[in-house]
Structure formats: C-alpha cells, structure tokens
Amino acid sequence: MQIVRWIVGATVFLALLFLSLQNSDTATLKFFNLASWTAPLVVVVFIAFASGVALGLLAGALRASRLSRQINRLRRDHRSPDTVTPKRSAGAAPGAAPATGPGFNRNHRLPDGL
C-alpha cells in the first residue's frame, strides 16, 4: 500500500510541476490602483491556494476549540454536586396510599342505602 501511495504522490507532483512550467507567464495583481505586484502565474496561484488552506484550517481550529470548550463546560456541569438529585427516603411513594388523589375526600360519606 505504501508503494501505491508513493506512486500516486509522485504522479500528482509531476503533473503539477509540468503544469507550473507551462504556465510561467507573468501576472499582475493590482491592489485598488494603489499598488501592483508582478509575479509568475504559478506563484500567484500557489499563494492563493496556500492562503485558502490557511483560512480553512483557521476556521476549523476555531470551531474545534469552541466545541471543545462547550464539551468541557457540559462535563463540568454534569459532575457538579449541586445538580445531583437528592435520594428519596425509604418510605412510601407519594400518592401510593389507597383512595388518595384528586376526587377523593376524607370527609366524604357514602349514602345510607349502600
């Protein structure tokens, strides 16, 4: 598998090398008519590519750090003792006694015929 990776890498490198040698014309970049810069087209394309990669990596790093801070905050909140629910006593559960709840009245008397 390593040999295939080297072959593919060498092929891509050679293809880009021949592409850059064929496109060695000069390009002029103008910055709002204040300044201009003349360089080979390959250099301009490489700088544009490198700056795009750098901005993409920076955006990914910022997002990863924000998500990491959020995960750490959630872990800290999960471990904090004030959010732990207290244990219930071993007594009866609320509402488990017979004839309790809405509609049941302790002072209610049955009719005389029953």
PDB file of C-alpha atoms in Angstrom:
ATOM      1  CA  MET A   1       0.000   0.000   0.000  1.00  0.00           C
ATOM      2  CA  GLN A   2       2.928   2.329   0.687  1.00  0.00           C
ATOM      3  CA  ILE A   3       4.198   1.845  -2.863  1.00  0.00           C
ATOM      4  CA  VAL A   4       0.826   2.835  -4.320  1.00  0.00           C
ATOM      5  CA  ARG A   5       0.783   5.953  -2.150  1.00  0.00           C
ATOM      6  CA  TRP A   6       4.266   6.951  -3.339  1.00  0.00           C
ATOM      7  CA  ILE A   7       3.352   6.340  -6.967  1.00  0.00           C
ATOM      8  CA  VAL A   8       0.197   8.450  -6.690  1.00  0.00           C
ATOM      9  CA  GLY A   9       2.087  11.212  -4.857  1.00  0.00           C
ATOM     10  CA  ALA A  10       4.892  11.274  -7.435  1.00  0.00           C
ATOM     11  CA  THR A  11       2.370  11.339 -10.296  1.00  0.00           C
ATOM     12  CA  VAL A  12       0.482  14.272  -8.782  1.00  0.00           C
ATOM     13  CA  PHE A  13       3.738  16.117  -8.085  1.00  0.00           C
ATOM     14  CA  LEU A  14       4.984  15.645 -11.653  1.00  0.00           C
ATOM     15  CA  ALA A  15       1.640  16.702 -13.124  1.00  0.00           C
ATOM     16  CA  LEU A  16       1.648  19.905 -11.048  1.00  0.00           C
ATOM     17  CA  LEU A  17       5.308  20.543 -11.911  1.00  0.00           C
ATOM     18  CA  PHE A  18       4.648  20.289 -15.661  1.00  0.00           C
ATOM     19  CA  LEU A  19       1.523  22.434 -15.271  1.00  0.00           C
ATOM     20  CA  SER A  20       3.510  25.128 -13.475  1.00  0.00           C
ATOM     21  CA  LEU A  21       6.326  25.056 -16.053  1.00  0.00           C
ATOM     22  CA  GLN A  22       3.818  25.554 -18.881  1.00  0.00           C
ATOM     23  CA  ASN A  23       2.099  28.452 -17.061  1.00  0.00           C
ATOM     24  CA  SER A  24       5.138  30.525 -16.202  1.00  0.00           C
ATOM     25  CA  ASP A  25       3.719  33.722 -17.711  1.00  0.00           C
ATOM     26  CA  THR A  26       3.715  36.787 -15.522  1.00  0.00           C
ATOM     27  CA  ALA A  27       0.573  38.006 -13.852  1.00  0.00           C
ATOM     28  CA  THR A  28      -0.005  41.463 -12.460  1.00  0.00           C
ATOM     29  CA  LEU A  29      -2.071  41.934  -9.329  1.00  0.00           C
ATOM     30  CA  LYS A  30      -3.439  45.419  -8.738  1.00  0.00           C
ATOM     31  CA  PHE A  31      -4.498  46.489  -5.251  1.00  0.00           C
ATOM     32  CA  PHE A  32      -7.172  49.189  -5.762  1.00  0.00           C
ATOM     33  CA  ASN A  33      -4.872  51.196  -8.062  1.00  0.00           C
ATOM     34  CA  LEU A  34      -2.649  51.884  -5.055  1.00  0.00           C
ATOM     35  CA  ALA A  35      -0.057  49.226  -5.702  1.00  0.00           C
ATOM     36  CA  SER A  36       0.625  46.471  -8.187  1.00  0.00           C
ATOM     37  CA  TRP A  37       2.611  43.279  -7.971  1.00  0.00           C
ATOM     38  CA  THR A  38       4.013  41.303 -10.893  1.00  0.00           C
ATOM     39  CA  ALA A  39       4.874  37.646 -10.373  1.00  0.00           C
ATOM     40  CA  PRO A  40       4.721  34.383 -12.296  1.00  0.00           C
ATOM     41  CA  LEU A  41       1.223  32.923 -12.553  1.00  0.00           C
ATOM     42  CA  VAL A  42       2.302  29.805 -10.682  1.00  0.00           C
ATOM     43  CA  VAL A  43       3.384  31.862  -7.683  1.00  0.00           C
ATOM     44  CA  VAL A  44       0.108  33.777  -7.644  1.00  0.00           C
ATOM     45  CA  VAL A  45      -1.940  30.564  -7.821  1.00  0.00           C
ATOM     46  CA  PHE A  46       0.194  28.937  -5.116  1.00  0.00           C
ATOM     47  CA  ILE A  47      -0.193  31.932  -2.783  1.00  0.00           C
ATOM     48  CA  ALA A  48      -3.958  31.963  -3.356  1.00  0.00           C
ATOM     49  CA  PHE A  49      -4.138  28.219  -2.672  1.00  0.00           C
ATOM     50  CA  ALA A  50      -1.962  28.432   0.449  1.00  0.00           C
ATOM     51  CA  SER A  51      -3.941  31.340   1.879  1.00  0.00           C
ATOM     52  CA  GLY A  52      -7.208  29.467   1.238  1.00  0.00           C
ATOM     53  CA  VAL A  53      -5.884  26.392   3.014  1.00  0.00           C
ATOM     54  CA  ALA A  54      -4.657  28.524   5.921  1.00  0.00           C
ATOM     55  CA  LEU A  55      -8.018  30.269   6.295  1.00  0.00           C
ATOM     56  CA  GLY A  56      -9.843  26.927   6.145  1.00  0.00           C
ATOM     57  CA  LEU A  57      -7.585  25.436   8.814  1.00  0.00           C
ATOM     58  CA  LEU A  58      -8.023  28.507  10.988  1.00  0.00           C
ATOM     59  CA  ALA A  59     -11.809  28.314  10.707  1.00  0.00           C
ATOM     60  CA  GLY A  60     -11.732  24.605  11.554  1.00  0.00           C
ATOM     61  CA  ALA A  61      -9.460  25.209  14.535  1.00  0.00           C
ATOM     62  CA  LEU A  62     -11.738  27.951  15.861  1.00  0.00           C
ATOM     63  CA  ARG A  63     -14.782  25.707  15.552  1.00  0.00           C
ATOM     64  CA  ALA A  64     -12.979  22.783  17.183  1.00  0.00           C
ATOM     65  CA  SER A  65     -11.844  24.930  20.106  1.00  0.00           C
ATOM     66  CA  ARG A  66     -15.381  26.282  20.596  1.00  0.00           C
ATOM     67  CA  LEU A  67     -16.816  22.765  20.588  1.00  0.00           C
ATOM     68  CA  SER A  68     -14.099  21.597  22.976  1.00  0.00           C
ATOM     69  CA  ARG A  69     -14.940  24.412  25.417  1.00  0.00           C
ATOM     70  CA  GLN A  70     -18.623  23.514  25.164  1.00  0.00           C
ATOM     71  CA  ILE A  71     -17.916  19.837  25.874  1.00  0.00           C
ATOM     72  CA  ASN A  72     -15.731  20.742  28.868  1.00  0.00           C
ATOM     73  CA  ARG A  73     -18.454  23.031  30.249  1.00  0.00           C
ATOM     74  CA  LEU A  74     -21.088  20.309  29.850  1.00  0.00           C
ATOM     75  CA  ARG A  75     -18.823  17.765  31.563  1.00  0.00           C
ATOM     76  CA  ARG A  76     -18.178  20.196  34.421  1.00  0.00           C
ATOM     77  CA  ASP A  77     -21.904  20.889  34.796  1.00  0.00           C
ATOM     78  CA  HIS A  78     -22.634  17.162  34.758  1.00  0.00           C
ATOM     79  CA  ARG A  79     -20.106  16.481  37.521  1.00  0.00           C
ATOM     80  CA  SER A  80     -21.039  19.384  39.801  1.00  0.00           C
ATOM     81  CA  PRO A  81     -22.677  18.307  43.097  1.00  0.00           C
ATOM     82  CA  ASP A  82     -25.433  20.941  43.061  1.00  0.00           C
ATOM     83  CA  THR A  83     -27.128  19.342  40.062  1.00  0.00           C
ATOM     84  CA  VAL A  84     -27.313  15.886  41.653  1.00  0.00           C
ATOM     85  CA  THR A  85     -30.872  14.932  42.588  1.00  0.00           C
ATOM     86  CA  PRO A  86     -31.274  14.013  46.271  1.00  0.00           C
ATOM     87  CA  LYS A  87     -32.052  10.425  47.138  1.00  0.00           C
ATOM     88  CA  ARG A  88     -35.593   9.687  48.299  1.00  0.00           C
ATOM     89  CA  SER A  89     -36.363   8.252  51.687  1.00  0.00           C
ATOM     90  CA  ALA A  90     -37.268   4.608  52.002  1.00  0.00           C
ATOM     91  CA  GLY A  91     -40.893   5.476  52.876  1.00  0.00           C
ATOM     92  CA  ALA A  92     -43.925   5.023  50.685  1.00  0.00           C
ATOM     93  CA  ALA A  93     -44.058   6.723  47.342  1.00  0.00           C
ATOM     94  CA  PRO A  94     -46.264   9.805  47.160  1.00  0.00           C
ATOM     95  CA  GLY A  95     -49.815   9.049  46.202  1.00  0.00           C
ATOM     96  CA  ALA A  96     -49.475   5.321  46.823  1.00  0.00           C
ATOM     97  CA  ALA A  97     -51.931   5.189  49.710  1.00  0.00           C
ATOM     98  CA  PRO A  98     -55.392   3.851  48.852  1.00  0.00           C
ATOM     99  CA  ALA A  99     -58.047   6.347  47.825  1.00  0.00           C
ATOM    100  CA  THR A 100     -55.789   9.375  47.512  1.00  0.00           C
ATOM    101  CA  GLY A 101     -55.545  11.930  44.800  1.00  0.00           C
ATOM    102  CA  PRO A 102     -57.980  14.250  43.071  1.00  0.00           C
ATOM    103  CA  GLY A 103     -61.630  13.416  43.630  1.00  0.00           C
ATOM    104  CA  PHE A 104     -61.123  11.573  46.898  1.00  0.00           C
ATOM    105  CA  ASN A 105     -62.159  13.419  50.012  1.00  0.00           C
ATOM    106  CA  ARG A 106     -61.533  12.124  53.533  1.00  0.00           C
ATOM    107  CA  ASN A 107     -64.742  13.689  54.819  1.00  0.00           C
ATOM    108  CA  HIS A 108     -66.868  12.170  52.105  1.00  0.00           C
ATOM    109  CA  ARG A 109     -69.569   9.838  53.447  1.00  0.00           C
ATOM    110  CA  LEU A 110     -71.303   7.121  51.500  1.00  0.00           C
ATOM    111  CA  PRO A 111     -75.084   7.350  51.086  1.00  0.00           C
ATOM    112  CA  ASP A 112     -77.170   5.426  53.632  1.00  0.00           C
ATOM    113  CA  GLY A 113     -78.503   2.903  51.126  1.00  0.00           C
ATOM    114  CA  LEU A 114     -75.134   1.367  50.325  1.00  0.00           C
TER     115      LEU A 114
END
